[in-house]
Short mmCIF file of C-alpha atoms in Angstrom, two decimals:
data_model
loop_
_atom_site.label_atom_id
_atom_site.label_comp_id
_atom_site.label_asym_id
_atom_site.label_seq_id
_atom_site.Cartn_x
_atom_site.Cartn_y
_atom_site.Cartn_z
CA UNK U 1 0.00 0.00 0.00
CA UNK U 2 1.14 3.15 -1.15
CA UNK U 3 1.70 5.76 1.89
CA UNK U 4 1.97 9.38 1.30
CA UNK U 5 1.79 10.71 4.95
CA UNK U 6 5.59 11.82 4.96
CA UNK U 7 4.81 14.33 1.59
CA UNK U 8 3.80 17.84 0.96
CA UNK U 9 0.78 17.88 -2.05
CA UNK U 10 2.81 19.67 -4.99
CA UNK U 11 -0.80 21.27 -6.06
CA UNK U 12 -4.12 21.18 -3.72
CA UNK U 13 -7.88 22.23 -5.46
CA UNK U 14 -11.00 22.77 -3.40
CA UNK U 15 -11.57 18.89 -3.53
CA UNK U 16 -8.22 17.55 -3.99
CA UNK U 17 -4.51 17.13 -3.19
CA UNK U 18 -2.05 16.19 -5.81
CA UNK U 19 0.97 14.10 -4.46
CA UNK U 20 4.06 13.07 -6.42
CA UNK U 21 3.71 9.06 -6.75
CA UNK U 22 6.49 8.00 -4.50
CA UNK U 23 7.05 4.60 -6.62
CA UNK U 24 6.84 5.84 -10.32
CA UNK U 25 8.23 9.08 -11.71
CA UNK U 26 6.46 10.62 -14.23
CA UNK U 27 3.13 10.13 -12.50
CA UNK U 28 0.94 11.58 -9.67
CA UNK U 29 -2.00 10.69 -7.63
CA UNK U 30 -4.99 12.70 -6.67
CA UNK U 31 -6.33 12.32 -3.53
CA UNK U 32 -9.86 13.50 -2.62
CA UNK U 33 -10.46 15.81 0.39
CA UNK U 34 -13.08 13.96 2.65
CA UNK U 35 -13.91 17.34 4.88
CA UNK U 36 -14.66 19.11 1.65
CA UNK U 37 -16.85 16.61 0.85
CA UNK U 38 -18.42 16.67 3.91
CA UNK U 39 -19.02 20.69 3.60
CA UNK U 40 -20.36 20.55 0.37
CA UNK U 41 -22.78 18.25 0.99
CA UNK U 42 -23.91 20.25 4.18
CA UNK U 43 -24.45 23.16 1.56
CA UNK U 44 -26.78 21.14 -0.66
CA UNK U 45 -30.33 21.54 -1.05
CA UNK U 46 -32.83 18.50 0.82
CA UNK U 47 -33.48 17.49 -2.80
CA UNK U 48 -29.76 17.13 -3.74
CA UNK U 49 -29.13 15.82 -0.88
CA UNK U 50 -31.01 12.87 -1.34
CA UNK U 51 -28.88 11.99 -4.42
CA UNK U 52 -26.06 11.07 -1.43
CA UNK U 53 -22.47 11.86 -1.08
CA UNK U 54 -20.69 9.80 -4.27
CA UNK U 55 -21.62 12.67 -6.64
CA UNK U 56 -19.38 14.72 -4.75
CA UNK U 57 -16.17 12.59 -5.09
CA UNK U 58 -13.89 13.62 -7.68
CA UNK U 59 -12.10 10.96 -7.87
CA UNK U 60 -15.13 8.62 -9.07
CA UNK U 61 -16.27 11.60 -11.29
CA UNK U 62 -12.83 11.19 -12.83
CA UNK U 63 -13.42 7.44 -12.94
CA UNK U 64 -16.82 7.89 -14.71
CA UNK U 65 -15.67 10.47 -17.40
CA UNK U 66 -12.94 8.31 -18.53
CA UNK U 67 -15.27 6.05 -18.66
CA UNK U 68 -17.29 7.72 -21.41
CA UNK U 69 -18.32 6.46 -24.71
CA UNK U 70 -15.93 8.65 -26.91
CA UNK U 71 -12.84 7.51 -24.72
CA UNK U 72 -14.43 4.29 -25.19
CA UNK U 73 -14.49 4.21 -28.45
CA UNK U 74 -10.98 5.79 -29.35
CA UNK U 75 -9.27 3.08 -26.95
CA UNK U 76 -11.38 0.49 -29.25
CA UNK U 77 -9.99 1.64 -31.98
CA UNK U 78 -6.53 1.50 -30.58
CA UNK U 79 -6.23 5.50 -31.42
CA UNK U 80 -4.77 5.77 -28.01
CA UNK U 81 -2.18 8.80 -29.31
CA UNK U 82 -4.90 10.89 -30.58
CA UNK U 83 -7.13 10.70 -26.95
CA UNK U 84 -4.30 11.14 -24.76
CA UNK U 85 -3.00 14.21 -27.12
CA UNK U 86 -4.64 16.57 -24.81
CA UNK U 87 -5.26 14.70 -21.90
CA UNK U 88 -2.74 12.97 -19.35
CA UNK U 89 -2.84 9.61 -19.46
CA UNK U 90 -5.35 7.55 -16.50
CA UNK U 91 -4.22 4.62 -14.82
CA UNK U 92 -6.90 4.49 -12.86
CA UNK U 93 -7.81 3.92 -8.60
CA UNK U 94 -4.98 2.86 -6.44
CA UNK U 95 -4.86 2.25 -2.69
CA UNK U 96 -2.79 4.35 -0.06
CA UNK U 97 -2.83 4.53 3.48
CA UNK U 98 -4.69 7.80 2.99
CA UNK U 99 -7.53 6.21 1.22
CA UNK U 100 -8.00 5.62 -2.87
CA UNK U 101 -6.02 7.96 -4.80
CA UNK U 102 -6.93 8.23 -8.66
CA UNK U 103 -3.62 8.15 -10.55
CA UNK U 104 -2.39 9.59 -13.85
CA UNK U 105 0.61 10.98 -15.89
CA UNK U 106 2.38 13.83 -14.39
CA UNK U 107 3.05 16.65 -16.75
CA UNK U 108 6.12 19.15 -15.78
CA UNK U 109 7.63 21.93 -17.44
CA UNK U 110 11.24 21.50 -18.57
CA UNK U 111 12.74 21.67 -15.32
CA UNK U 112 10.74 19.01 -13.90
CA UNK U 113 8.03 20.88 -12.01
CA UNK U 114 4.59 20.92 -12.58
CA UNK U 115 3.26 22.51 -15.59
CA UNK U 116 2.08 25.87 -16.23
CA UNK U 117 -1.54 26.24 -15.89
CA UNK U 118 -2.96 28.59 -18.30
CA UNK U 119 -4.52 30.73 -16.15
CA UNK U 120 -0.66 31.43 -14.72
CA UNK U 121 1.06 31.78 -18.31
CA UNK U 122 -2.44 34.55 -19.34
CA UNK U 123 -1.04 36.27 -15.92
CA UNK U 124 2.34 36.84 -17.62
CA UNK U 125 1.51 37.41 -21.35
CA UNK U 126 -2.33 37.66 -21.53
CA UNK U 127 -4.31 35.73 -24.47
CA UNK U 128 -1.27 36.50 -27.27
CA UNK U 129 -0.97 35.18 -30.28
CA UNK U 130 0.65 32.09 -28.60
CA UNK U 131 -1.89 31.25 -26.12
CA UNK U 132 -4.98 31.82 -28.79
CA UNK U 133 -3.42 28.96 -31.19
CA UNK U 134 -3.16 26.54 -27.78
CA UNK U 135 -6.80 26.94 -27.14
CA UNK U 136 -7.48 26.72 -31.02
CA UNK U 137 -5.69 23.30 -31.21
CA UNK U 138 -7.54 22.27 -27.75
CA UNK U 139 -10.81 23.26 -29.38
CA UNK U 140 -10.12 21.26 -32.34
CA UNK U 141 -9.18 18.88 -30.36
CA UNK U 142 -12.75 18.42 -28.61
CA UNK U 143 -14.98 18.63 -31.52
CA UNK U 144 -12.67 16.20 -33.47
CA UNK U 145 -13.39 13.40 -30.20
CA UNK U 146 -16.38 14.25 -29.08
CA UNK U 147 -14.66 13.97 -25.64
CA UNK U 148 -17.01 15.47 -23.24
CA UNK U 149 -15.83 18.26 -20.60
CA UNK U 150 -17.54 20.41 -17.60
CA UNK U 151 -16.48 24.09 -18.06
CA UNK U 152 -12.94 24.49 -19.39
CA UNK U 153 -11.43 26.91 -16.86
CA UNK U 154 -7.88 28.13 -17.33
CA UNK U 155 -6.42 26.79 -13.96
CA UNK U 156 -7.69 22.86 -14.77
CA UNK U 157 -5.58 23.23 -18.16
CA UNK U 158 -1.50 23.32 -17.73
CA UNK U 159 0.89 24.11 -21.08
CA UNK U 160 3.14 20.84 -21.62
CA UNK U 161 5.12 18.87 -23.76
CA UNK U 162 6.20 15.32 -23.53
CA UNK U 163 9.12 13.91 -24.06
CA UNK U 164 8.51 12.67 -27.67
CA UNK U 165 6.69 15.84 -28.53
CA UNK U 166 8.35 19.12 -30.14
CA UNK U 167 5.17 21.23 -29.22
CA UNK U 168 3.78 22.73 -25.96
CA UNK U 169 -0.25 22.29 -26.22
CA UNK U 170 -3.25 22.23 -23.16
CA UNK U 171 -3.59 19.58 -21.60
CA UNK U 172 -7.27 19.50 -19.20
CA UNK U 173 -5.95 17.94 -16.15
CA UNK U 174 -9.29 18.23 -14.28
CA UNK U 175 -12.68 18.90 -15.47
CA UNK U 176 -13.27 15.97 -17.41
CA UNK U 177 -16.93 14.32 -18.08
CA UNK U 178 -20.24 15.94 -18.05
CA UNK U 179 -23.22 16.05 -15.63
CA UNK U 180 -26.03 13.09 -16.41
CA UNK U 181 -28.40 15.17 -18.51
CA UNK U 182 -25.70 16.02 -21.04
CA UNK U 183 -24.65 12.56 -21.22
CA UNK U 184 -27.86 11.29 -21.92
CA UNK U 185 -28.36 13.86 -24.75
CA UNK U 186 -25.15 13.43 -25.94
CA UNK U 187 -26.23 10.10 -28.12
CA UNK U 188 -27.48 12.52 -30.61
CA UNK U 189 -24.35 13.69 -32.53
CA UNK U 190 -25.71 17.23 -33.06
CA UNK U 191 -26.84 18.01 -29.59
CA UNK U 192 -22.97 16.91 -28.76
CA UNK U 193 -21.24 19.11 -31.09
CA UNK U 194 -23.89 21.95 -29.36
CA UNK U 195 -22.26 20.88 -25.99
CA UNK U 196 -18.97 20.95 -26.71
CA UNK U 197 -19.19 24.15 -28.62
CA UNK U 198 -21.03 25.79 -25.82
CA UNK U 199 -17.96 24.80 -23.26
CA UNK U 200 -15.52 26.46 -26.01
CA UNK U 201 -17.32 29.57 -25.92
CA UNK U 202 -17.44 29.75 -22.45
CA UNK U 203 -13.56 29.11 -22.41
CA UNK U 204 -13.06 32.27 -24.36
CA UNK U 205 -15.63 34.44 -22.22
CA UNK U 206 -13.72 33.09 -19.29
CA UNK U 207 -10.46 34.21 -20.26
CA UNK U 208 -12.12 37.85 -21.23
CA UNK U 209 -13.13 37.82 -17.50
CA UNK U 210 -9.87 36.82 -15.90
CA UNK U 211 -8.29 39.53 -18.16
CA UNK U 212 -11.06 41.76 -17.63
CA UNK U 213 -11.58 43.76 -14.43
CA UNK U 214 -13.83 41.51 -12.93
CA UNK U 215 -16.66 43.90 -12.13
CA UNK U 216 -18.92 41.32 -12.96
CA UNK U 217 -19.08 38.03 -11.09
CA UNK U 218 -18.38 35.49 -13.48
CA UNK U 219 -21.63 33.62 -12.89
CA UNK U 220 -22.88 36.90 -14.37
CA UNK U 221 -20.61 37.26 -17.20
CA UNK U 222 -20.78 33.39 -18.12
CA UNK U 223 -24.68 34.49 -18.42
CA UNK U 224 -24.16 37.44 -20.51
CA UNK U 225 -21.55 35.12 -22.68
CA UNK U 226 -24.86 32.46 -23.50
#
């Protein structure tokens, strides 16, 4: 069993820590945040409620998206370079002391550390000429697959390139999957291609916002951006 008490997470979200795997370079595990868990399900309405605690685990969200039928399908058809070619690769659950930890390829910048996230790099340079062709390629990327994403925000995408690649491109290292209702509708190849659009728009009317001065909340400005 895999124990992770003796290191420092190298990246923590709302719902997760991100540990260096102690056994295999090149990879990391993500390990959920039971309290957080705990609080958002205190926040949730009695109807929501009722749909219990699971929903709220990231790690068997993460499970379930890669678990979806164009992932499916591209593994099927052994086109394993073109579904991994913006996503890390998943290895799946593993056990630590800590409790299950979802593990997947670690993606670092040239010196080894973790990867620029977009939202840092659009700190530095804004949306230039560089960072508009990385989202481009992403975009392409998603309506090509008809891989299925929540909203794309710029800190759950990092700027990489492996080894046996000459180019930096966006990688979505969290955010993957949809919520049920899209899934369901998401048989019907038009309504998918309306979905995945939609998230690409929103992308772009995010990265307005974070560049913008924010007057607006952005659950008001991702309204104004429909």
């Amino acid at each position: 069993m895999i124990d992770l008490s003796g290191q420092t997470p190298f990246a923590s979200g709302s719902n997760r820590h991100c540990f260096h795997h102690p056994d295999r370079p090149g990879r990391c595990l993500k390990l959920v945040r039971p309290e957080n868990i705990e609080a958002r399900y205190r926040r949730q309405k009695p109807v929501k409620k009722l749909l219990g605690k699971a929903r709220l685990n990231d790690n068997r969200q993460e499970i379930q998206a890669h678990r979806q039928p164009a992932v499916v399908e591209l593994l099927r058809r052994g086109q394993d370079q073109l579904l991994w070619a913006h996503l890390p690769q998943f290895f799946g659950p593993v056990e630590t002391a800590q409790g299950w930890a979802n593990e997947s390829e670690l993606l670092t910048d040239s010196h080894g550390a973790p990867a620029e996230t977009l939202e840092q790099y659009l700190q530095r340079r804004g949306f230039d000429s560089n960072a508009r062709q990385l989202v481009e390629d992403l975009a392409g990327w998603l309506t090509q697959t008809g891989i299925l994403t929540r909203n794309l925000l710029p800190h759950n995408l990092v700027i990489a390139s492996r080894a046996d690649q000459s180019d930096a491109r966006l990688f979505l290292v969290d955010g993957l999957g949809a919520p049920l209702l899209p899934r369901l509708l998401s048989t019907t190849p038009a309504w998918r291609l309306h979905y995945i659009r939609k998230r690409i728009r929103r992308l772009y009317t995010r990265i307005d916002w974070e560049l913008g001065d924010r007057r607006q909340s952005w659950e008001q400005a991702q309204k104004a951006g429909r």
